[in-house]
Amino acid sequence: MGPRIRTTALVAAVSSLALLTGCGAADMTKQASPFANAEGARTVTLSVQSWVGAQANVAVAQYLLEHELGYRVDTVQIDEVPAWDALSQGRVDALLEDWGHPDEEQRYVEDKKTILNAGDLGVTGHIGWYVPTYFAKAHPDVTDWKNLNKYADQMRTPESGGKGQLMDGSPSYVTNDKALVKNLDLDYQVVFAGSEAAQITQIKQFAKEKKPFLTYWYSPQWLFEKVPMTEVKLPEYKEGCDADPEKVACAYPHTPLQKYLNADFAKSGGDAAALLKNFRWTTEDQNEVSLMIADQKMSPQEAAKKWVDAHESDWKKWLP
């Protein structure tokens, strides 16, 4: 995820284009679409990941590119790692929230130089294990991993096979959780909710019934506003402690989330590339837009407009 996530690839929100004819059908051969000539087209393609924070970044960038700079923006949802391949090949121009992929950074940024690091998004990402704050207040020692086995019975569900349940999201998330359970000798079973949305539904249901639960989760994420959760301290993260996926026995790192641009686009993308390089906002900003999309059920475009209207002094600085 990005929660270092890999999700099913699908194309999302690709703008449709109506061809306008001048003086009837005879002119159609000469009257090409204004976007047909890619060289001169003011078109930007953004990669959007499946979690809502990433959708918030893209929504605001898209809104500004379209309404302030006059670009047409296409968005494509691709799995986390294939997004790097697409970026390298120029099939997408920008990736606005990466949670750290050292192999891809080495291959494409350092060696091939087909991708450019476009700087910090301004948001620090962190994955961890969380319990609801109402349970942590009643049982303060649950926030130390060494005491988790004491509470395994209370965390049991029909899906967890007689052990405590550690709830994860999609089976395609890149996580260390199964290794952590094994290597820390915890009496828990990783159970997949299926997706970020399914996990949110389950967490809200547990909270409504004031049940104890242990879940993989990540910040920034708007759900903390609705269901306060407290992190369980895992063994301290040290550089390289997660190098071998089978042997991981440490916490997840805190990762300043990065933006990446296709190297050719970074050079020749003009105002669009400049805006995306300058795009930098806070965790609070991202959560504000995420909450509108995921909880208030606004469309990403509506949420972006609302944020843009209220934060002119912030985004004006990003304009070239």
XYZ file of C-alpha atoms in Angstrom:
320
model
C 0.000 0.000 0.000
C -0.432 2.980 -0.334
C -1.076 1.575 1.244
C 1.406 -0.260 -1.000
C -1.542 -1.627 -2.910
C -1.901 -3.734 -5.982
C -5.434 -3.711 -7.330
C -7.209 -4.980 -10.404
C -6.390 -2.744 -13.302
C -9.253 -0.833 -14.738
C -9.585 2.312 -16.724
C -11.519 4.962 -14.873
C -13.011 8.296 -15.764
C -11.582 8.636 -19.255
C -13.010 11.750 -20.832
C -15.140 11.229 -23.879
C -14.677 13.533 -26.809
C -17.259 14.800 -29.248
C -15.962 15.627 -32.712
C -17.286 18.881 -34.014
C -17.782 19.187 -37.752
C -17.543 22.429 -39.638
C -19.408 22.408 -42.909
C -20.722 18.880 -43.059
C -19.300 15.407 -43.560
C -17.046 16.390 -46.465
C -14.778 18.269 -44.089
C -14.339 15.432 -41.587
C -11.082 14.175 -43.118
C -9.464 17.572 -42.628
C -11.180 18.399 -39.370
C -9.268 16.107 -36.987
C -10.007 15.988 -33.296
C -8.178 18.795 -31.501
C -6.554 16.048 -29.384
C -5.616 13.704 -32.240
C -2.129 15.125 -32.659
C -0.543 14.000 -29.403
C 2.488 16.236 -29.979
C 0.498 19.447 -29.784
C -2.246 18.200 -27.494
C -2.776 19.815 -24.131
C -3.623 16.473 -22.556
C -2.349 15.021 -19.281
C -2.847 11.430 -18.118
C -2.700 10.840 -14.369
C -2.351 7.470 -12.650
C -4.859 7.101 -9.804
C -4.588 4.399 -7.155
C -7.552 2.697 -5.548
C -7.364 4.241 -2.065
C -9.279 7.426 -1.445
C -6.320 9.612 -0.398
C -4.751 9.052 -3.809
C -8.082 9.859 -5.465
C -8.161 13.144 -3.533
C -4.732 14.208 -4.883
C -5.725 13.414 -8.451
C -9.130 15.109 -8.171
C -7.597 18.429 -7.095
C -4.713 18.250 -9.611
C -7.201 17.405 -12.388
C -9.522 20.266 -11.412
C -6.700 22.824 -11.486
C -5.198 21.493 -14.728
C -8.601 21.717 -16.414
C -10.034 24.910 -14.927
C -6.925 27.028 -14.372
C -4.628 25.854 -17.171
C -7.052 24.571 -19.832
C -5.775 20.995 -20.165
C -7.819 17.896 -20.846
C -7.074 15.292 -18.153
C -7.497 11.527 -18.427
C -7.163 9.325 -15.340
C -6.230 5.654 -15.394
C -6.384 3.257 -12.453
C -3.494 0.778 -12.555
C -1.976 -1.610 -10.025
C 0.774 -0.084 -7.917
C 3.815 -1.727 -9.515
C 2.542 -1.757 -13.148
C 1.927 1.993 -12.712
C 5.718 2.419 -12.712
C 5.992 0.560 -16.026
C 3.216 2.704 -17.512
C 4.938 5.859 -16.242
C 8.292 4.789 -17.687
C 6.711 4.100 -21.084
C 4.808 7.402 -21.121
C 1.380 5.741 -21.028
C 0.723 7.889 -17.977
C 2.430 11.222 -17.272
C 2.343 11.387 -13.482
C 1.935 9.368 -10.297
C 1.037 11.630 -7.371
C 1.289 9.320 -4.348
C 3.905 6.610 -4.041
C 4.511 4.829 -0.743
C 7.999 3.593 -1.611
C 9.084 1.077 -4.249
C 12.905 0.876 -3.972
C 13.359 -1.637 -6.820
C 11.363 0.473 -9.263
C 13.083 3.685 -8.108
C 16.478 2.090 -8.775
C 15.465 0.728 -12.186
C 13.594 3.702 -13.632
C 14.849 6.784 -11.769
C 18.519 5.912 -11.190
C 19.388 3.477 -14.013
C 17.093 4.107 -16.991
C 16.311 7.737 -16.097
C 12.855 7.392 -17.691
C 11.115 8.613 -14.515
C 11.818 11.743 -12.490
C 11.208 12.145 -8.759
C 8.980 15.242 -8.596
C 9.372 15.750 -4.849
C 7.343 15.296 -1.689
C 3.560 15.308 -1.828
C 3.713 16.949 1.620
C 2.000 14.008 3.318
C 3.714 11.317 5.422
C 2.243 7.845 5.078
C 2.301 5.241 7.813
C 0.876 1.725 7.991
C 0.257 0.132 11.360
C -1.957 -2.067 13.493
C -4.779 -0.308 15.302
C -7.398 -1.014 17.940
C -10.421 1.215 18.589
C -9.607 3.936 21.097
C -12.586 2.920 23.286
C -10.924 -0.493 23.751
C -7.442 0.989 24.296
C -8.817 3.240 27.047
C -10.386 0.248 28.827
C -7.278 -1.961 28.294
C -4.234 0.352 27.990
C -1.723 -2.522 27.752
C -3.252 -3.719 24.436
C -1.233 -1.004 22.687
C 1.982 -3.027 23.211
C 2.243 -5.981 20.791
C 3.618 -8.183 23.593
C 0.172 -8.165 25.213
C -1.865 -8.934 22.093
C -2.134 -12.681 22.799
C -3.860 -11.842 26.091
C -6.716 -10.337 24.031
C -6.814 -12.877 21.179
C -10.029 -14.504 22.468
C -11.835 -11.143 22.508
C -10.691 -10.426 18.933
C -11.989 -13.748 17.597
C -14.515 -13.778 14.721
C -16.239 -16.599 12.788
C -13.642 -16.062 10.022
C -10.510 -16.226 12.181
C -10.525 -19.963 12.890
C -10.332 -19.959 16.688
C -7.585 -17.313 16.781
C -7.802 -13.546 17.150
C -8.618 -11.695 13.934
C -6.167 -9.238 12.382
C -8.249 -7.563 9.696
C -6.541 -6.592 6.454
C -8.082 -4.964 3.394
C -7.564 -6.457 -0.050
C -5.549 -9.688 -0.470
C -3.591 -7.758 -3.118
C -2.184 -5.212 -0.610
C 1.570 -5.553 -0.168
C 1.809 -6.023 3.600
C 4.062 -7.699 6.163
C 1.174 -8.841 8.342
C 1.308 -12.630 7.847
C 5.070 -12.612 8.486
C 4.632 -10.403 11.563
C 1.992 -12.716 13.076
C 4.265 -15.727 12.510
C 7.573 -14.129 13.540
C 6.158 -12.457 16.666
C 4.395 -15.713 17.607
C 0.960 -14.129 17.824
C -2.227 -16.135 18.234
C -3.914 -14.292 15.362
C -5.119 -15.013 11.850
C -4.983 -12.424 9.032
C -8.503 -12.103 7.568
C -9.074 -10.047 4.407
C -12.101 -7.744 4.219
C -11.655 -7.610 0.431
C -11.093 -3.903 -0.230
C -10.610 -0.554 1.506
C -14.371 0.088 1.297
C -15.268 -3.323 2.771
C -12.766 -2.810 5.579
C -14.261 0.611 6.393
C -17.766 -0.909 6.507
C -16.560 -3.632 8.892
C -14.689 -1.171 11.154
C -17.766 1.084 11.364
C -19.945 -1.923 12.231
C -17.570 -3.047 15.026
C -17.457 0.522 16.357
C -21.241 0.825 16.318
C -21.459 -2.302 18.490
C -18.455 -1.164 20.590
C -16.683 -4.458 19.848
C -12.924 -4.910 20.194
C -11.003 -5.363 16.925
C -7.438 -5.336 15.626
C -6.902 -3.993 12.122
C -4.207 -3.141 9.607
C -4.768 0.530 8.754
C -2.884 3.544 7.520
C -2.649 7.256 7.822
C -3.484 9.648 6.367
C -7.034 8.298 6.250
C -10.296 10.130 6.892
C -11.847 7.256 8.895
C -9.878 8.295 12.020
C -12.268 11.300 12.171
C -15.254 8.945 12.442
C -13.780 6.009 14.385
C -10.881 7.072 16.649
C -8.227 4.345 16.661
C -5.016 3.893 18.645
C -1.880 2.327 17.181
C -0.431 -0.853 18.666
C 3.329 -0.476 19.090
C 5.210 -3.152 17.126
C 8.982 -3.699 17.532
C 10.744 -0.514 16.431
C 11.389 0.022 12.722
C 15.074 0.218 11.795
C 16.459 0.719 8.295
C 16.540 -2.657 6.528
C 14.509 -4.578 9.138
C 11.905 -5.306 6.453
C 14.394 -6.270 3.729
C 13.457 -9.962 3.814
C 9.649 -10.256 3.550
C 9.691 -13.694 5.246
C 11.665 -12.523 8.293
C 10.007 -9.190 9.057
C 9.510 -8.691 12.799
C 9.372 -4.888 13.002
C 6.937 -2.006 12.578
C 6.180 -0.315 9.258
C 8.188 2.838 8.453
C 6.937 6.421 8.238
C 7.245 7.316 4.546
C 7.199 10.842 3.099
C 4.961 10.157 0.088
C 6.518 11.007 -3.278
C 5.356 12.235 -6.680
C 6.876 10.913 -9.913
C 6.696 12.192 -13.496
C 7.574 10.559 -16.788
C 10.997 12.086 -17.620
C 9.974 13.308 -21.111
C 6.779 14.846 -19.732
C 8.805 16.524 -16.961
C 10.887 18.258 -19.688
C 8.228 19.019 -22.293
C 5.005 19.072 -20.246
C 5.061 22.841 -19.851
C 2.650 24.375 -17.369
C 1.097 21.007 -16.503
C 4.429 19.520 -15.448
C 5.244 22.687 -13.502
C 1.948 22.567 -11.581
C 2.393 18.890 -10.694
C 5.962 19.523 -9.481
C 4.662 22.393 -7.323
C 1.649 20.444 -5.981
C 2.282 19.971 -2.270
C -0.369 19.922 0.426
C -0.931 18.687 3.971
C -2.396 15.561 5.515
C -5.305 17.739 6.712
C -5.946 18.953 3.147
C -5.953 15.426 1.779
C -8.232 14.159 4.555
C -10.644 17.041 3.955
C -11.113 16.019 0.305
C -11.090 12.273 1.109
C -13.856 12.741 3.677
C -16.035 14.523 1.110
C -15.540 11.710 -1.422
C -15.772 8.643 0.810
C -18.059 9.723 3.626
C -20.184 12.516 2.172
C -20.422 10.655 -1.167
C -19.482 13.692 -3.262
C -17.984 13.031 -6.677
C -14.193 13.622 -6.784
C -14.852 16.624 -9.073
C -17.349 18.185 -6.622
C -14.993 17.585 -3.685
C -12.067 19.108 -5.598
C -14.112 22.203 -6.509
C -15.189 22.689 -2.895
C -11.573 22.436 -1.658
C -10.239 24.689 -4.443
C -12.898 27.343 -3.735
C -11.940 27.396 -0.042
C -8.121 27.274 -0.388
C -7.174 29.725 -3.114
C -4.104 31.012 -1.247
C -2.722 27.446 -1.096
C -3.066 26.359 -4.732
C -2.256 29.749 -6.307
C 1.368 29.049 -5.262
C 1.385 25.905 -7.421
C 0.487 27.683 -10.650
C 3.405 28.295 -13.043
